[in-house]
XYZ file of C-alpha atoms in Angstrom:
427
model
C 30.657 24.993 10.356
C 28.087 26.664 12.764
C 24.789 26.605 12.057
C 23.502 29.598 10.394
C 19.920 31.535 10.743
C 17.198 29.669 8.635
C 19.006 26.520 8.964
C 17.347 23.005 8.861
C 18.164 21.408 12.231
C 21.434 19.099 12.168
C 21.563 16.545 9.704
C 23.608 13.952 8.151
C 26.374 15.932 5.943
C 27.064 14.822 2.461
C 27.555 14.916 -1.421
C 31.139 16.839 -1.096
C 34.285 16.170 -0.449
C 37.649 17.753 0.207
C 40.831 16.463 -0.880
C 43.629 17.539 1.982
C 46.849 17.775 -1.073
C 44.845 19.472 -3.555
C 41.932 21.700 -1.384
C 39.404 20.611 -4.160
C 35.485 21.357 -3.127
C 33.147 18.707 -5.293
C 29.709 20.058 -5.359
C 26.656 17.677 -6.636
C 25.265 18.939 -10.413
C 22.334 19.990 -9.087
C 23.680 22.860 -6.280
C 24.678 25.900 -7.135
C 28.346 26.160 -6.900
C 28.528 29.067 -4.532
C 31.298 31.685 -5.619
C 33.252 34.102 -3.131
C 31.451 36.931 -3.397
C 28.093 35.370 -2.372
C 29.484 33.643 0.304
C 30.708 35.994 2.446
C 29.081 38.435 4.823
C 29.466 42.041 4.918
C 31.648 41.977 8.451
C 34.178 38.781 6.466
C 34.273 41.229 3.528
C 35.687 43.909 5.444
C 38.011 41.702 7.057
C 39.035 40.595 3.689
C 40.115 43.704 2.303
C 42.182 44.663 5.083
C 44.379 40.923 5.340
C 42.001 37.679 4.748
C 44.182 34.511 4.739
C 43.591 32.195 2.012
C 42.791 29.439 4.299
C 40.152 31.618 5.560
C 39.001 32.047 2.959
C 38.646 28.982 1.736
C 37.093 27.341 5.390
C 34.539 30.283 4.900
C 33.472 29.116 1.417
C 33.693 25.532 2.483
C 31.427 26.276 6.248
C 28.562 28.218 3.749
C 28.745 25.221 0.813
C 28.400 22.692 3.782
C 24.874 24.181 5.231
C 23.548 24.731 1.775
C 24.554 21.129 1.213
C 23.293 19.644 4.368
C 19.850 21.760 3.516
C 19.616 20.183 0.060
C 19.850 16.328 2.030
C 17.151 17.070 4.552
C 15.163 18.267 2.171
C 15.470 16.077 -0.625
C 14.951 12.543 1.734
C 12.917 12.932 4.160
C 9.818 14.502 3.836
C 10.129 15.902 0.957
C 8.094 14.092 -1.478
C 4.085 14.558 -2.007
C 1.749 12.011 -1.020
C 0.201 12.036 -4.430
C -0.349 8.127 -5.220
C -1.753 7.866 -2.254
C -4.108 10.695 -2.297
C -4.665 9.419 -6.087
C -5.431 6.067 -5.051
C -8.024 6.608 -2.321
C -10.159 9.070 -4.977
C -9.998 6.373 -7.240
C -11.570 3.449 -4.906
C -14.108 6.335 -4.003
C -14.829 6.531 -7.610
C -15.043 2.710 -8.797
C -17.392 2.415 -5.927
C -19.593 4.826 -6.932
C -19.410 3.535 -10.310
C -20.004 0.232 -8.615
C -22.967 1.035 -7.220
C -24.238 3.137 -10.443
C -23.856 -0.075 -12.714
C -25.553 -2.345 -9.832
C -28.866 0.122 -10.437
C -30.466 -1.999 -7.281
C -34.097 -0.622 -8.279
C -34.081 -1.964 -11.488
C -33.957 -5.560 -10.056
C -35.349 -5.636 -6.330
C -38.015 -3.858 -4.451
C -36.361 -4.165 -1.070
C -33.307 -1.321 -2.326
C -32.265 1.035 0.641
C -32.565 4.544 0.581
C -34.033 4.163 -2.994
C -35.764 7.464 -2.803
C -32.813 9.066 -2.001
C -30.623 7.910 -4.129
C -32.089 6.472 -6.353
C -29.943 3.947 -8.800
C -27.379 4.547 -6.170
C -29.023 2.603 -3.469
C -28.328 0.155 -1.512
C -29.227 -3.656 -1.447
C -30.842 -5.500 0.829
C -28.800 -6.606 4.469
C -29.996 -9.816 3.380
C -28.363 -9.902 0.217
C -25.369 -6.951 1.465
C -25.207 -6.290 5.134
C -22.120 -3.699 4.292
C -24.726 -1.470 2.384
C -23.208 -2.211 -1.035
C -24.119 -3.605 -4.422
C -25.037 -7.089 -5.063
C -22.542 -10.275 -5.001
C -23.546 -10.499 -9.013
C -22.378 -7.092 -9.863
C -18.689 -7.256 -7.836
C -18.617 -10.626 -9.889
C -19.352 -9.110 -12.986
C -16.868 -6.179 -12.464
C -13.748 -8.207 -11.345
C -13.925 -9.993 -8.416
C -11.664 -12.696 -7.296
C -12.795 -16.699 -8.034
C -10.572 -18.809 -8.601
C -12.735 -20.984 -10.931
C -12.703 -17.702 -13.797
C -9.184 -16.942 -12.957
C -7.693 -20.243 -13.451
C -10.290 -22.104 -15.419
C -11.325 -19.260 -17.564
C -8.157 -17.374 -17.981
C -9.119 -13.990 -16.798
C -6.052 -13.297 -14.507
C -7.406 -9.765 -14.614
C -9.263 -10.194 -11.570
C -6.281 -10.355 -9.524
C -5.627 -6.790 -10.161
C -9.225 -5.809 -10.748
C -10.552 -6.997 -7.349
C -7.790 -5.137 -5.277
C -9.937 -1.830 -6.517
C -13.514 -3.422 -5.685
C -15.272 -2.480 -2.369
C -18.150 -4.943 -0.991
C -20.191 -1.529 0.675
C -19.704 1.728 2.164
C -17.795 0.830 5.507
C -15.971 -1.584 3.478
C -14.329 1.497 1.159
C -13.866 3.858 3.373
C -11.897 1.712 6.287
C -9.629 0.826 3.412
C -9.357 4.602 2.158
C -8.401 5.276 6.180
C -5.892 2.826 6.244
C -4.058 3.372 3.079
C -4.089 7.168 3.761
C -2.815 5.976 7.426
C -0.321 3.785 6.389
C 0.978 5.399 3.087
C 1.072 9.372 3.736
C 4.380 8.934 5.491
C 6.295 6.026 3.655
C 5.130 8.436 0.155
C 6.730 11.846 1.695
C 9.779 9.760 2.919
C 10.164 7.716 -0.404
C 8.394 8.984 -3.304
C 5.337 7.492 -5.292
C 7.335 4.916 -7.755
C 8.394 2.850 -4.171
C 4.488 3.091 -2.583
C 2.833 2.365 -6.078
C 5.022 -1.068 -6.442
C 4.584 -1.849 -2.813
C 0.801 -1.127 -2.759
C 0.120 -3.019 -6.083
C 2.351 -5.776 -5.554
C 0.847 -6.019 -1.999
C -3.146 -6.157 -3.573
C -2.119 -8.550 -6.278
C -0.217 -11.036 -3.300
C -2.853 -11.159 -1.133
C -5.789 -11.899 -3.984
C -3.377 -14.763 -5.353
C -2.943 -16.610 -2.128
C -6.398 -16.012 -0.939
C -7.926 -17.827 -4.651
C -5.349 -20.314 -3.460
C -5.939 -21.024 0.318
C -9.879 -20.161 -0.098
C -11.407 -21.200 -3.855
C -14.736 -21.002 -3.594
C -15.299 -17.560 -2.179
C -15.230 -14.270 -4.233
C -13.288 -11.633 -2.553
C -12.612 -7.766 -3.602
C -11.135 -4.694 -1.815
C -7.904 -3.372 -0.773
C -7.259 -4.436 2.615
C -4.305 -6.528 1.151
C -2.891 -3.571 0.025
C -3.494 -1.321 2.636
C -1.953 -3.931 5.163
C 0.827 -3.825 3.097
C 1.668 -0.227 3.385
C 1.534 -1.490 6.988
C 3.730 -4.039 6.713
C 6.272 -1.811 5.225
C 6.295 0.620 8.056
C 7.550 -1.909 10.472
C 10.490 -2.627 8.055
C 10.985 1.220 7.575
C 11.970 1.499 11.356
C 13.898 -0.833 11.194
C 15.754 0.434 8.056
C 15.936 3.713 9.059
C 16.389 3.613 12.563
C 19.175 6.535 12.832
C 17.860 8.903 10.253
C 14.058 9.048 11.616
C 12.404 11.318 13.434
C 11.881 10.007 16.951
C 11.709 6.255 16.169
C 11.113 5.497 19.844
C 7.382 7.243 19.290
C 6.330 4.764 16.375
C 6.867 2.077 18.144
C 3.813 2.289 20.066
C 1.839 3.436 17.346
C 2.343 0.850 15.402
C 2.142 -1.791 18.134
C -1.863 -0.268 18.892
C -2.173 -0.250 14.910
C -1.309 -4.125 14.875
C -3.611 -4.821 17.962
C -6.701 -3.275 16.063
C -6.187 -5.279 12.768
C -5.912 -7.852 14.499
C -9.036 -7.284 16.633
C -11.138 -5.942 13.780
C -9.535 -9.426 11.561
C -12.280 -11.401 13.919
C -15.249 -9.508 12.320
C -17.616 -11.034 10.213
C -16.994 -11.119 6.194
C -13.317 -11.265 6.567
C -10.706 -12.441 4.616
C -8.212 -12.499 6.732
C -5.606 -14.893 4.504
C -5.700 -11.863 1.893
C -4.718 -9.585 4.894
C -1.720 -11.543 5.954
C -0.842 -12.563 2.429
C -0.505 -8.503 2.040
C 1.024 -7.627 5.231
C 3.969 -10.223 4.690
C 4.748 -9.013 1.070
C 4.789 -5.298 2.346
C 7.329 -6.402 5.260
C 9.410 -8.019 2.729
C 9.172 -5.350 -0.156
C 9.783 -2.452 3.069
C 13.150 -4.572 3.718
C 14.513 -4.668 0.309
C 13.831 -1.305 -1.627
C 12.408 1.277 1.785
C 15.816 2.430 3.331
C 17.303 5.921 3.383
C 21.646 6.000 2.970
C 23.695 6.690 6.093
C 26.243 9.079 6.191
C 30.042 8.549 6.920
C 31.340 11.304 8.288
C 35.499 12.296 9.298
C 36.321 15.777 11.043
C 39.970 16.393 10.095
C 41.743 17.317 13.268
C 44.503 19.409 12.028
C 45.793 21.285 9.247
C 44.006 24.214 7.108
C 40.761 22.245 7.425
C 40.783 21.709 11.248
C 37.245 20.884 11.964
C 35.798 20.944 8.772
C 33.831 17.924 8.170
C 34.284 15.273 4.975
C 31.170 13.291 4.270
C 30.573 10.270 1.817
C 27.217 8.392 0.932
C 26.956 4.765 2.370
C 24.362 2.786 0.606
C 24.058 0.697 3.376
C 25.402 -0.780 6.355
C 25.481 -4.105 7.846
C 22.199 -4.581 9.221
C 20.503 -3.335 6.289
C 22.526 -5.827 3.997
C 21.806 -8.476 6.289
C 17.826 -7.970 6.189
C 17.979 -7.329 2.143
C 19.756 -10.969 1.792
C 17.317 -12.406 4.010
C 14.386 -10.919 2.580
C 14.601 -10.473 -1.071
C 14.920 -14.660 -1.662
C 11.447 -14.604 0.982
C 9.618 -12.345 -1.244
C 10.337 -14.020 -4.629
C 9.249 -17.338 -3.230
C 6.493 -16.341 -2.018
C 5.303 -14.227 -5.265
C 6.786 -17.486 -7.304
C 5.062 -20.308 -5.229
C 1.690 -18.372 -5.306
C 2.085 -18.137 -8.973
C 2.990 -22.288 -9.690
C 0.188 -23.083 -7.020
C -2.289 -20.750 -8.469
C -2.366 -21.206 -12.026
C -0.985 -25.000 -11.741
C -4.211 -25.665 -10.223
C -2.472 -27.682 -7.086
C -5.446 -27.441 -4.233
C -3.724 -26.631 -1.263
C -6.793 -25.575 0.727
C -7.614 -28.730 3.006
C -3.705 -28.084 4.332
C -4.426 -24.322 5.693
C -6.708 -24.747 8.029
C -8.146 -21.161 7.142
C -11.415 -21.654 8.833
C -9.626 -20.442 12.033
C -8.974 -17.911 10.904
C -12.496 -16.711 9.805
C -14.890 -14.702 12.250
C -14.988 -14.899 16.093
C -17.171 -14.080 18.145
C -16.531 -10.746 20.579
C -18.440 -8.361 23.024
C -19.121 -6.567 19.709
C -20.272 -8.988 16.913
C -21.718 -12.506 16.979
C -20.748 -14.433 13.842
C -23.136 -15.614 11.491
C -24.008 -19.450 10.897
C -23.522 -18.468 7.153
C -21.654 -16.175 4.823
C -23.382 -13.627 3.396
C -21.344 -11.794 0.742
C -19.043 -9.269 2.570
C -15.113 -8.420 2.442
C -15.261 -12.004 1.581
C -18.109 -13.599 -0.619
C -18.377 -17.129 -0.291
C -20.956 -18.030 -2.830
C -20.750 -17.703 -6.431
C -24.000 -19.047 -8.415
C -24.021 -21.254 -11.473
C -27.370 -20.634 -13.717
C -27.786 -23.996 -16.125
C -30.848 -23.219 -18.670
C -32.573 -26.044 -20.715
C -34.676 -24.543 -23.849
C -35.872 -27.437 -25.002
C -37.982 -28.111 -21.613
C -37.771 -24.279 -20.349
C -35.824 -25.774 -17.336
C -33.825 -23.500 -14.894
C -31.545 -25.085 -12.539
C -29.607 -22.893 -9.688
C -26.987 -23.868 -8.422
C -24.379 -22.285 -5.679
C -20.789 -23.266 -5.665
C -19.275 -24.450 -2.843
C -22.489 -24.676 -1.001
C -23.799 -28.079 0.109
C -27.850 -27.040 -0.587
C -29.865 -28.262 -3.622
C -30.056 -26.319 -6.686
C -33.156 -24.609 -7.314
C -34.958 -25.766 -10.461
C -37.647 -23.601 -12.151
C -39.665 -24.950 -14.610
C -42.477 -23.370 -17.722
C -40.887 -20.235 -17.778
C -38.257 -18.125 -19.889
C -36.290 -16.209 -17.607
C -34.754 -13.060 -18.497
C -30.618 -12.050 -17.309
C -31.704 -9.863 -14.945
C -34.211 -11.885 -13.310
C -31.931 -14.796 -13.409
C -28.959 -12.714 -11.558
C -31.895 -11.854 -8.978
C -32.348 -15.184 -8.085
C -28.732 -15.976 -7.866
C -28.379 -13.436 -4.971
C -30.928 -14.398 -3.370
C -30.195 -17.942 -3.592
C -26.596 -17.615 -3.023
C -26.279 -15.054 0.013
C -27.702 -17.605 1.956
């Protein structure tokens, strides 16, 4: 069939067939069966009425039916879903951060807030207790971040889930929001929400699970995990999809400079970068198993009535993509399943990573701290011990080697208590 004005480029041709013995047309439910008189033009009218051949007939009906058909593929693949999980999900981290920052209420506990005039219970805390101009290591604690000590000890699994939607401070959010909006726009048109909400989910959740496992005593919240899964998932969708994308060739390099800058910016300070790899491999192996498009098998009979006309039949997939499904779906269900038993079974697998290496490194454009002050990654979480019968305080930070602080003679309140914490701990 030629390709008619207003058509959609060529495309892979599909969801009809025609049987050579019986010249039966099978339409999908969901296009319109197109009947004689609306598929012929004035000029084939008028040659009908003087001496039309059936055959003519028919390869007329069947050349309209096939661009209506090959119209309805394009545009129900690729493309033509809208983003809106994605553009869902970035409003909603903008929104638990403010909410973030409205429960921390930084004036109502320290006199060093930034911008306090300005924005008053909005503000920010101190660099020394925040340097990513956010709210305090108590309140991300309070609201869900990850420690392995209240998700395994004190059952509140929650946090997995909860922390993937925390943000440590401003730059913090909005690099996420970038990257998930980067990452996701395209894999949501091409594949629809229900695909991008699993993989970014499942992605978060992965990379908070390993990261309580490979690095216990630090707190760590945002959705970096996730994001770097979307990422993840776009190298496996080129793969996939090699034959039905739109110049393939050009992603490559794309996503080869993407790669280089995560992997650059991975060497900043307040970095978890074992919740960024965790997330990138489970997106790679999710992209492999459920993010592929069908090919098309296609046959051109070469003679008879139909000369020409062209018989098309789904394939699910083909032999690559079968090969990469079996290698990958066994990968990913390991790795969620091992997480899991090493997780909640308590097994300490830390001392084996060697994880430190993989913290911050110096560059041209950051010197590392000597310490970890709460960031992307929070390494402190504080312990509070009170003694009424001797009004005794005692401070202490996990996982860090100084001693507590003790106060003594005085009845603290909560709040003042989580103030000292911060300070006590951030260093």
């Amino acid at each position: 069939a030629e390709v008619g004005e207003g058509d959609i480029g060529p495309a892979p041709l599909d969801f009809f067939a025609v049987d050579d013995e019986d010249l039966l047309v099978t339409f999908p439910p969901d296009i319109h069966r197109p009947s004689l008189e609306d598929s012929f033009d004035d000029s084939l009218k008028d040659s009908f009425e003087s001496e039309m051949s059936a055959t003519a007939i028919l390869r007329n009906l069947i050349g309209r039916a096939h661009r209506k058909v090959r119209n309805h593929i394009f545009l129900h693949t690729l493309g033509h879903h809208r983003p809106y999980f994605v553009v869902f999900t970035c409003l909603l981290n903008l929104g638990i951060f403010m909410y973030t920052m409205h429960y921390n209420n930084c004036p109502e506990h320290s006199d060093n807030c930034l911008e306090a005039d300005a924005l008053g219970r909005f503000s920010f805390e101190a660099t020394s207790v925040n340097p990513l101009y956010g709210p305090s290591p108590r309140t991300l604690l309070n609201m869900g971040a990850k420690s392995t000590e209240l998700i395994v000890e004190k059952g509140e699994p929650w946090r997995l889930v909860a922390a993937v939607y925390l943000h440590v401070g401003v730059v913090h959010v909005l690099s996420n929001v970038a990257g998930t909006l980067a990452y996701g726009w395209t894999l949501e048109k091409d594949h629809g929400w229900m695909k991008v909400a699993w993989l970014y989910n499942l992605s978060g959740i992965s990379s908070m699970m390993w990261s309580a496992i490979m690095k216990p005593k630090g707190l760590t919240v945002g959705a970096s995990g996730a994001s770097l899964g979307m990422f993840g998932c776009n190298f496996a969708n080129l793969v996939m999809n090699w034959s039905v994308l739109d110049e393939p060739m050009l992603q490559i390099p794309v996503l080869l400079v993407a790669a280089g800058v995560e992997a650059f910016m991975g060497l900043a300070p307040y970095v978890d970068n074992v919740s960024h790899i965790a997330g990138f491999a489970t997106g790679l192996l999710f992209g492999f198993i459920f993010f592929y498009h069908p090919r098309i098998a296609q046959d051109i009979d070469a003679s008879g009535p139909l000369a020409g006309v062209v018989r098309a039949q789904w394939q699910n997939q083909q032999g690559h993509q079968w090969v990469l499904i079996a290698l990958a779906a066994p990968m990913l269900v390991a790795m969620m399943f091992l997480s899991f038993v090493l997780l909640f079974a308590g097994i300490d697998v830390s001392g084996f990573c060697g994880c430190e290496g993989l913290d911050c490194q110096d560059t041209f454009l950051w010197t590392c701290p000597n310490y970890n002050p709460p960031g992307a990654e929070l390494m402190h979480d504080c312990n509070t011990d009170v003694f009424p019968s001797n009004m005794t305080t005692v401070i202490s930070c996990v996982g860090s080697t100084e001693a507590p602080l003790t106060i003594i003679g005085e009845q603290l309140s909560q709040e003042f208590l989580d103030m000292l914490c911060d300070q006590q701990c951030a260093h």
